[in-house]
Coordinates of C-alpha atoms and ligand atoms in Angstrom, one line a residue:
M1 CA 165.7 18.2 155.8
P2 CA 169.3 18.7 156.7
G3 CA 171.4 15.7 155.6
D4 CA 169.0 15.1 152.8
E5 CA 171.1 15.1 149.7
R6 CA 168.4 16.0 147.2
Q7 CA 168.7 19.2 145.2
I8 CA 166.4 22.0 146.1
N9 CA 165.7 25.3 144.3
V10 CA 165.0 28.7 145.8
K11 CA 164.2 32.0 144.1
G12 CA 164.2 35.4 145.7
W13 CA 165.7 38.8 146.2
V14 CA 169.2 39.3 147.5
R15 CA 169.3 41.1 150.9
S16 CA 173.1 41.1 151.1
R17 CA 176.2 39.4 149.9
R18 CA 179.4 39.2 152.0
G19 CA 182.4 36.9 152.1
N20 CA 186.0 36.6 151.1
K21 CA 188.0 35.3 148.2
N22 CA 187.1 31.7 148.9
V23 CA 183.4 31.9 149.6
S24 CA 180.4 34.2 149.3
F25 CA 177.4 34.2 151.7
I26 CA 174.2 35.5 150.1
A27 CA 171.2 36.3 152.3
L28 CA 168.1 35.5 150.1
N29 CA 164.5 36.3 150.8
D30 CA 161.4 35.3 148.8
G31 CA 158.9 37.3 150.8
S32 CA 157.2 34.4 152.4
T33 CA 158.8 35.0 155.8
I34 CA 160.9 37.5 157.7
K35 CA 163.7 34.9 157.8
N36 CA 166.3 34.8 155.0
I37 CA 167.9 31.6 153.7
Q38 CA 171.7 31.7 153.5
I39 CA 173.3 30.7 150.2
V40 CA 176.9 29.6 150.3
A41 CA 178.7 30.0 147.0
D42 CA 182.2 28.6 146.7
S43 CA 184.6 30.6 144.6
E44 CA 185.8 27.3 143.1
K45 CA 182.4 26.7 141.6
F46 CA 181.5 30.3 140.8
S47 CA 183.7 32.8 139.0
D48 CA 183.9 36.5 140.0
E49 CA 181.9 37.2 136.8
V50 CA 178.9 35.2 138.0
L51 CA 179.1 36.6 141.6
R52 CA 179.6 40.3 140.7
P53 CA 175.9 41.0 139.6
I54 CA 174.6 39.3 142.8
T55 CA 174.2 42.5 144.8
T56 CA 171.5 43.8 147.2
G57 CA 168.1 43.8 145.4
A58 CA 169.1 41.4 142.6
C59 CA 166.7 38.5 141.9
I60 CA 168.3 35.1 141.6
S61 CA 167.4 31.4 141.3
V62 CA 169.6 29.0 143.2
T63 CA 169.8 25.2 143.0
G64 CA 171.9 23.3 145.5
K65 CA 171.9 21.1 148.6
L66 CA 170.2 22.0 151.9
V67 CA 172.9 21.3 154.5
E68 CA 173.3 22.0 158.2
S69 CA 175.0 25.3 158.8
M70 CA 178.3 25.6 160.6
G71 CA 177.8 29.3 161.1
K72 CA 175.9 31.3 163.7
G73 CA 172.5 32.7 163.0
Q74 CA 170.9 29.9 161.0
T75 CA 170.5 26.1 161.4
V76 CA 170.5 25.3 157.6
E77 CA 171.9 26.8 154.5
I78 CA 172.1 26.0 150.8
Q79 CA 175.3 24.9 149.2
A80 CA 174.9 26.5 145.8
E81 CA 175.5 24.4 142.7
E82 CA 173.8 26.5 140.1
I83 CA 172.9 30.2 140.2
E84 CA 170.8 32.0 137.6
V85 CA 170.5 35.8 137.8
Y86 CA 166.9 36.9 136.8
G87 CA 167.4 40.6 137.3
T88 CA 170.2 42.7 138.5
A89 CA 170.0 45.9 140.7
D90 CA 172.7 48.4 140.0
P91 CA 174.3 49.3 143.4
L92 CA 174.8 52.9 142.2
T93 CA 171.1 53.5 141.7
Y94 CA 169.1 50.8 143.7
P95 CA 167.4 52.9 146.4
L96 CA 167.4 50.2 149.1
Q97 CA 171.0 49.8 149.9
K98 CA 171.7 49.9 153.5
K99 CA 169.6 48.7 156.4
G100 CA 167.9 51.2 158.6
H101 CA 166.4 53.6 156.1
S102 CA 163.9 56.0 157.8
L103 CA 160.2 55.2 157.4
E104 CA 159.8 58.7 155.9
Y105 CA 162.3 57.9 153.1
L106 CA 160.6 54.5 152.5
R107 CA 157.3 56.2 151.9
E108 CA 158.9 58.0 149.0
I109 CA 159.8 54.6 147.5
A110 CA 156.6 52.8 148.3
H111 CA 157.0 50.8 145.1
L112 CA 160.1 49.1 146.6
R113 CA 159.5 49.2 150.3
P114 CA 157.6 45.8 150.4
R115 CA 161.1 44.3 149.9
T116 CA 162.3 45.6 153.3
N117 CA 162.0 43.5 156.4
T118 CA 159.7 46.0 158.0
F119 CA 157.2 46.2 155.2
G120 CA 157.4 42.5 154.5
A121 CA 156.4 41.9 158.1
V122 CA 153.6 44.6 158.0
L123 CA 152.1 43.3 154.8
R124 CA 152.1 39.7 155.9
I125 CA 150.4 40.7 159.1
R126 CA 147.9 42.8 157.0
H127 CA 147.0 39.7 155.0
N128 CA 146.6 37.6 158.2
M129 CA 144.3 40.2 159.7
A130 CA 142.1 40.2 156.7
I131 CA 141.8 36.4 157.0
A132 CA 141.1 36.8 160.7
I133 CA 138.2 39.1 160.0
H134 CA 136.6 36.8 157.4
T135 CA 137.2 33.8 159.6
Y136 CA 135.5 35.5 162.6
F137 CA 132.4 36.5 160.7
H138 CA 132.1 33.3 158.7
E139 CA 132.4 31.2 161.9
H140 CA 129.7 33.3 163.6
G141 CA 127.2 33.0 160.8
Y142 CA 127.6 36.4 159.1
F143 CA 127.3 36.8 155.4
Y144 CA 129.8 38.9 153.4
F145 CA 127.7 41.5 151.8
H146 CA 129.1 43.6 149.0
T147 CA 128.0 47.3 149.2
P148 CA 128.6 49.7 146.4
L149 CA 131.6 52.0 146.2
I150 CA 129.8 54.5 144.1
T151 CA 126.8 56.0 145.8
A152 CA 124.6 59.1 145.9
S153 CA 124.2 59.2 149.7
D154 CA 126.5 60.6 152.3
C155 CA 126.2 58.1 155.2
E156 CA 128.0 60.1 157.8
G157 CA 126.7 63.5 156.5
A158 CA 130.0 65.1 157.0
G159 CA 130.3 66.3 153.4
Q160 CA 133.6 64.6 152.8
M161 CA 132.8 62.8 149.6
F162 CA 134.9 62.5 146.4
Q163 CA 132.7 63.2 143.5
V164 CA 132.5 60.8 140.6
T165 CA 131.7 62.3 137.2
T166 CA 132.2 61.9 133.5
K167 CA 131.3 65.5 132.9
N168 CA 133.6 67.8 131.1
L169 CA 134.9 70.0 133.9
Y170 CA 136.0 72.7 131.4
N171 CA 132.5 73.1 130.2
L172 CA 129.9 72.6 132.9
K173 CA 126.3 73.0 132.1
K174 CA 124.5 75.1 134.7
D175 CA 120.8 75.6 135.2
K176 CA 119.1 79.0 135.5
D177 CA 120.0 79.2 139.3
G178 CA 123.7 78.6 138.5
Q179 CA 123.5 75.0 139.8
I180 CA 125.3 72.3 137.9
D181 CA 122.9 70.1 136.0
Y182 CA 123.7 66.5 136.6
S183 CA 120.8 65.0 134.6
D184 CA 123.2 64.3 131.7
D185 CA 126.0 63.1 133.9
F186 CA 126.8 59.3 133.8
F187 CA 124.5 58.4 136.7
G188 CA 121.9 61.1 135.9
K189 CA 122.6 62.6 139.4
M190 CA 125.4 63.7 141.6
A191 CA 127.4 60.6 142.6
A192 CA 130.4 60.1 144.8
L193 CA 132.7 57.4 146.3
T194 CA 131.3 55.9 149.5
V195 CA 132.3 57.0 153.0
S196 CA 130.8 53.9 154.5
G197 CA 128.8 50.9 153.4
Q198 CA 126.5 51.1 156.4
L199 CA 123.3 52.3 154.9
E200 CA 123.3 49.5 152.3
G201 CA 124.6 47.1 155.0
E202 CA 121.5 47.8 157.0
L203 CA 119.4 46.7 154.1
G204 CA 121.4 43.5 154.1
A205 CA 120.9 42.9 157.8
M206 CA 117.1 43.5 157.4
A207 CA 117.0 40.5 155.1
L208 CA 119.9 38.1 155.9
G209 CA 120.0 38.9 159.7
K210 CA 123.8 39.2 160.1
I211 CA 126.0 40.7 157.5
Y212 CA 129.4 42.3 157.2
T213 CA 131.1 44.4 154.6
F214 CA 134.9 44.6 154.1
G215 CA 136.0 47.1 151.5
P216 CA 137.6 50.4 150.6
T217 CA 136.0 53.6 151.8
F218 CA 136.9 57.1 150.8
R219 CA 137.0 60.4 152.8
A220 CA 138.0 63.8 151.4
E221 CA 138.8 65.0 154.9
N222 CA 141.7 67.3 154.8
S223 CA 143.4 66.0 157.9
N224 CA 147.0 65.3 157.5
T225 CA 147.4 63.2 160.7
P226 CA 149.1 59.8 161.4
R227 CA 145.6 58.3 161.8
H228 CA 143.8 59.4 158.7
L229 CA 143.8 58.2 155.1
A230 CA 141.7 59.5 152.2
E231 CA 141.3 55.8 151.1
F232 CA 141.0 53.2 153.9
W233 CA 139.4 49.8 154.3
M234 CA 136.5 49.4 156.6
I235 CA 134.8 46.4 158.2
E236 CA 131.2 46.9 158.9
P237 CA 129.1 44.2 160.5
E238 CA 125.3 44.9 160.8
V239 CA 123.1 42.7 162.9
A240 CA 119.4 42.4 163.3
F241 CA 117.7 41.9 166.7
I242 CA 120.6 43.1 168.9
Q243 CA 120.7 45.8 171.5
K244 CA 123.4 48.1 172.8
D245 CA 124.9 45.6 175.3
E246 CA 125.1 42.8 172.7
L247 CA 126.7 45.3 170.2
M248 CA 129.4 46.1 172.7
D249 CA 129.9 42.4 173.4
L250 CA 130.4 41.9 169.7
E251 CA 132.9 44.8 169.4
E252 CA 135.0 43.5 172.2
D253 CA 134.9 39.8 171.2
F254 CA 135.7 40.6 167.6
L255 CA 138.7 42.9 168.4
K256 CA 140.1 40.3 170.9
F257 CA 139.7 37.6 168.3
C258 CA 141.7 39.6 165.8
V259 CA 144.5 40.5 168.2
R260 CA 144.7 36.8 169.4
W261 CA 144.9 35.8 165.7
A262 CA 147.8 38.0 165.1
L263 CA 149.6 36.6 168.2
E264 CA 149.0 33.1 167.0
H265 CA 149.6 33.5 163.2
C266 CA 152.2 36.2 163.0
E267 CA 154.7 35.3 165.7
D268 CA 158.0 35.9 163.7
D269 CA 156.8 39.1 162.2
L270 CA 155.5 40.5 165.5
Q271 CA 158.7 39.5 167.2
F272 CA 160.7 41.4 164.5
L273 CA 158.5 44.6 164.9
N274 CA 158.7 44.2 168.7
D275 CA 162.5 44.0 168.6
M276 CA 163.1 46.7 166.0
F277 CA 160.5 49.4 166.8
D278 CA 158.4 48.9 169.9
K279 CA 159.6 46.8 172.8
G280 CA 156.2 46.8 174.4
L281 CA 154.2 45.6 171.4
I282 CA 153.6 42.0 172.2
E283 CA 152.9 42.7 175.8
R284 CA 150.4 45.3 174.8
L285 CA 148.6 42.9 172.4
K286 CA 148.5 40.3 175.2
S287 CA 147.1 42.7 177.7
V288 CA 144.2 43.7 175.4
I289 CA 143.1 40.1 175.0
N290 CA 143.3 39.5 178.7
T291 CA 141.4 42.5 180.0
E292 CA 137.8 43.5 180.1
F293 CA 137.1 46.7 178.2
V294 CA 135.6 49.6 180.2
R295 CA 132.1 50.6 179.2
L296 CA 131.8 54.4 179.8
P297 CA 128.9 56.7 179.1
Y298 CA 130.1 59.9 177.4
T299 CA 128.8 62.1 180.2
E300 CA 130.9 60.2 182.8
G301 CA 133.9 60.5 180.4
I302 CA 133.5 64.3 180.3
N303 CA 133.3 64.3 184.1
I304 CA 136.6 62.4 184.3
L305 CA 138.3 64.8 181.8
Q306 CA 137.1 67.9 183.7
E307 CA 138.3 66.4 187.0
A308 CA 141.7 65.9 185.3
I309 CA 141.8 69.5 184.1
K310 CA 141.0 70.7 187.6
N311 CA 143.9 68.7 188.8
G312 CA 146.3 70.4 186.4
K313 CA 146.0 68.2 183.2
K314 CA 146.5 70.4 180.1
F315 CA 144.6 69.6 176.8
E316 CA 144.9 71.5 173.6
F317 CA 141.2 71.3 172.8
P318 CA 138.2 72.1 175.1
C319 CA 136.0 69.2 176.4
N320 CA 132.8 70.5 177.7
W321 CA 129.6 68.4 177.5
G322 CA 128.5 68.5 173.9
D323 CA 132.0 68.7 172.4
D324 CA 133.4 65.9 170.2
L325 CA 136.3 64.3 172.0
A326 CA 139.7 64.9 170.4
S327 CA 142.2 62.1 170.2
E328 CA 144.1 63.6 173.2
H329 CA 141.0 63.2 175.3
E330 CA 140.4 59.6 174.1
R331 CA 144.0 58.7 174.8
Y332 CA 144.0 60.2 178.3
L333 CA 141.0 58.1 179.3
V334 CA 142.4 54.9 177.8
E335 CA 146.1 55.3 178.5
E336 CA 146.3 57.3 181.7
H337 CA 142.9 57.0 183.5
F338 CA 141.8 53.4 182.9
G339 CA 144.9 51.8 181.3
K340 CA 142.8 49.7 179.1
P341 CA 140.4 49.9 176.1
V342 CA 137.2 51.9 176.6
I343 CA 133.9 51.5 174.9
M344 CA 132.3 55.0 175.1
T345 CA 128.5 55.1 174.8
D346 CA 125.6 57.5 174.7
Y347 CA 127.0 60.5 173.0
P348 CA 125.2 63.9 172.5
K349 CA 123.1 63.5 169.4
E350 CA 124.5 66.7 167.9
I351 CA 128.0 65.2 167.4
K352 CA 126.8 61.9 165.9
A353 CA 125.2 60.8 162.6
F354 CA 121.5 60.9 161.9
Y355 CA 120.9 57.2 162.1
M356 CA 121.7 56.6 165.7
K357 CA 119.0 55.5 168.1
L358 CA 117.8 58.3 170.4
N359 CA 117.8 57.7 174.1
D360 CA 114.8 58.5 176.3
D361 CA 116.6 61.7 177.5
Q362 CA 116.1 63.0 174.0
K363 CA 119.7 64.4 174.2
T364 CA 121.9 61.4 173.7
V365 CA 122.1 58.6 171.2
Q366 CA 123.2 55.0 171.5
G367 CA 126.7 55.2 169.9
T368 CA 129.3 52.7 171.0
D369 CA 132.8 53.8 169.9
V370 CA 135.8 51.7 171.0
L371 CA 138.9 53.7 172.1
F372 CA 142.2 51.9 172.1
P373 CA 145.6 52.6 173.6
S374 CA 148.0 54.5 171.3
I375 CA 145.3 54.7 168.6
G376 CA 142.2 56.5 170.1
E377 CA 139.0 55.6 168.1
I378 CA 139.4 52.3 166.4
I379 CA 135.7 51.4 166.1
G380 CA 132.7 53.7 165.5
G381 CA 129.4 51.9 166.1
S382 CA 125.8 52.4 167.2
V383 CA 122.3 51.0 167.7
R384 CA 120.3 52.3 164.7
E385 CA 117.0 54.2 165.0
E386 CA 114.4 51.7 163.9
D387 CA 111.4 53.9 164.5
Y388 CA 110.2 55.4 161.2
D389 CA 108.8 58.6 162.8
K390 CA 111.8 59.3 164.9
L391 CA 114.2 58.7 162.1
M392 CA 112.2 60.8 159.8
S393 CA 112.1 63.7 162.2
E394 CA 115.9 63.6 162.5
I395 CA 116.3 63.5 158.7
E396 CA 114.1 66.6 158.5
R397 CA 115.8 68.4 161.3
R398 CA 119.1 67.9 159.6
Q399 CA 117.7 68.8 156.2
I400 CA 118.9 65.6 154.6
P401 CA 117.4 65.5 151.1
M402 CA 114.5 63.0 151.4
K403 CA 114.4 61.9 147.8
D404 CA 117.8 60.3 148.1
M405 CA 116.8 58.4 151.3
W406 CA 113.6 56.8 150.2
W407 CA 115.1 53.3 150.0
Y408 CA 116.7 53.6 153.4
L409 CA 113.4 54.7 154.9
D410 CA 111.6 51.7 153.4
T411 CA 113.5 49.4 155.9
R412 CA 111.7 51.3 158.6
R413 CA 108.4 51.3 156.7
Y414 CA 108.3 47.5 156.0
G415 CA 109.2 45.0 158.7
S416 CA 111.5 47.3 160.7
A417 CA 113.5 45.7 163.5
P418 CA 115.9 46.6 166.2
H419 CA 119.4 46.4 164.8
A420 CA 122.9 47.7 165.3
G421 CA 126.4 47.6 163.8
F422 CA 129.8 49.2 163.7
G423 CA 132.7 50.2 161.5
L424 CA 136.3 49.2 162.2
G425 CA 139.0 51.1 160.4
F426 CA 141.2 48.3 159.1
E427 CA 144.3 50.5 159.1
R428 CA 143.6 51.6 162.7
L429 CA 143.6 47.9 163.6
M430 CA 146.8 47.5 161.7
L431 CA 148.4 50.4 163.6
F432 CA 147.5 48.7 166.9
V433 CA 148.6 45.2 165.9
T434 CA 151.9 46.2 164.3
G435 CA 152.8 49.1 166.7
M436 CA 153.6 51.3 163.7
Q437 CA 153.1 55.0 164.4
N438 CA 151.9 56.3 161.1
I439 CA 148.9 55.0 159.1
R440 CA 150.8 55.6 155.9
D441 CA 153.0 52.6 156.9
V442 CA 150.3 50.0 157.3
I443 CA 148.8 50.1 153.8
P444 CA 150.9 49.4 150.7
F445 CA 150.1 52.6 148.8
P446 CA 148.6 55.3 151.0
R447 CA 146.3 58.0 149.7
T448 CA 146.5 61.3 151.7
P449 CA 146.0 65.0 150.8
K450 CA 148.4 65.9 148.0
S451 CA 149.6 62.4 147.7
A452 CA 148.5 59.8 145.2
E453 CA 151.8 58.5 143.9
F454 CA 152.2 54.8 142.9
Ligands
LIG1 O1 133.3 56.5 163.0 P1 133.1 56.3 161.5 O2 133.0 57.5 160.7 O3 131.7 55.4 161.4 C1 131.1 55.1 160.3 O4 131.5 55.3 159.1 C2 129.9 54.2 160.5 N1 129.0 54.3 159.3 C3 130.3 52.8 160.8 C4 129.2 51.9 161.1 O5 128.6 52.0 162.1 N2 128.9 50.9 160.2 O6 134.2 55.4 160.9 C5 134.4 54.1 161.4 C6 135.9 53.8 161.7 C7 136.5 54.7 162.7 O7 136.3 54.3 164.0 C8 138.0 54.6 162.3 O8 138.5 53.4 162.8 C9 137.9 54.5 160.8 O9 136.6 54.0 160.5 N3 138.1 55.7 160.1 C10 139.3 56.0 159.4 N4 140.4 55.3 159.2 C11 141.4 55.9 158.5 N5 141.3 57.1 157.9 C12 140.2 57.8 158.1 N6 140.1 59.0 157.4 C13 139.1 57.3 158.8 N7 137.9 57.7 159.2 C14 137.3 56.8 159.9
LIG2 MG1 133.6 57.9 164.4

């Protein structure tokens, strides 16, 4: 408290030091908040020799009195009585000198960028969003279910898996057909990093009723876009006994809870990002929690897009019935046509994964993706095919190797039940909540094609 004469101690990293021959002002930050504390060091107490190593990036410990500040910009400051320098940062080589480094440059020094205001804010928000997610599910009776990261099955069937092996790649044993023999590999079969915890998550839901996963997933998709990572975190709830409408209710309620949580718990950091990068950020967050999401069957979406094309709208990619929507299409629907989030449903089965519940038209499946402004797809979800025969015929049609799926099929063989779930890309949520434009800037150490530094 100001006026309290007790000594306090603060430790942190120097953001800047300025002043004159009588006094130095040090802006110190310990990472706990976007706000710095001002340290006032009188030249009478501290010689030039003590002050000289206190440069941007140095780490110091300061003991002194917390007093009311006469200056502008802060209400309190610390009148330093003792300063200990823990670590210096040579001004000639320390890469974070001036303010306003570009985000591209900061990516090259991802080991130091958490010390910037921007990344401090993003990383504190990231923490808070993780807490929001666990809080939501815990309060709604879900169990946190840990699915394996190493797996032998390709949930999405897109062939984008990173292989895991202890084999000597210089000397691979092949069988008589020229195929690699995995029988003597670590797992005795081909194994890979998971693209999704869903299949095991379904096993959890078929026993515990409501589960969610929250862990890293990996995709070797060679798409160098601002929305794709090779290693990203996914949240996957899976729920027994719900149908499509309840799944969409869950998606909407959950996303609104997370966004509201950010507004309530990350005020200073959001204000900083709003002021520095994106003047519409806080307004956009508020508008999402105050609006009802549109629920739009794919077929109607295609009609809207084709109508737009007729009226002169130009898209790079085609969008005829049966095509997978590109992010330009998703964003047109969300940002221009409706001006709010859209839950798109009932996609052609050919563009979706094998496990989705088939509609009576035999052509579409009960997918429920959520499309967000400035992001595009943020959630991919669906009702699952619970009927053994229908699921089996889809597996056969797609020639998915049966011997790898026996355990999954058992859920449909024994006590099968209607169930549904979705996957939220954590970094896509982070993009939305922070207003950052590139997914590489919302995870501490991004993994993308040709990039695994740090
Ligand atoms: O739509 P996807 O591929 O769905 C699944 O994996 C389902 N098994 C989820 C489920 O139903 N349990 O991925 C889900 C979400 C996407 O909507 C997107 O937000 C995110 O994961 N995502 C990525 N995020 C970053 N980088 C990538 N390469 C991503 N691929 C998907
Ligand atoms: Mg998807």
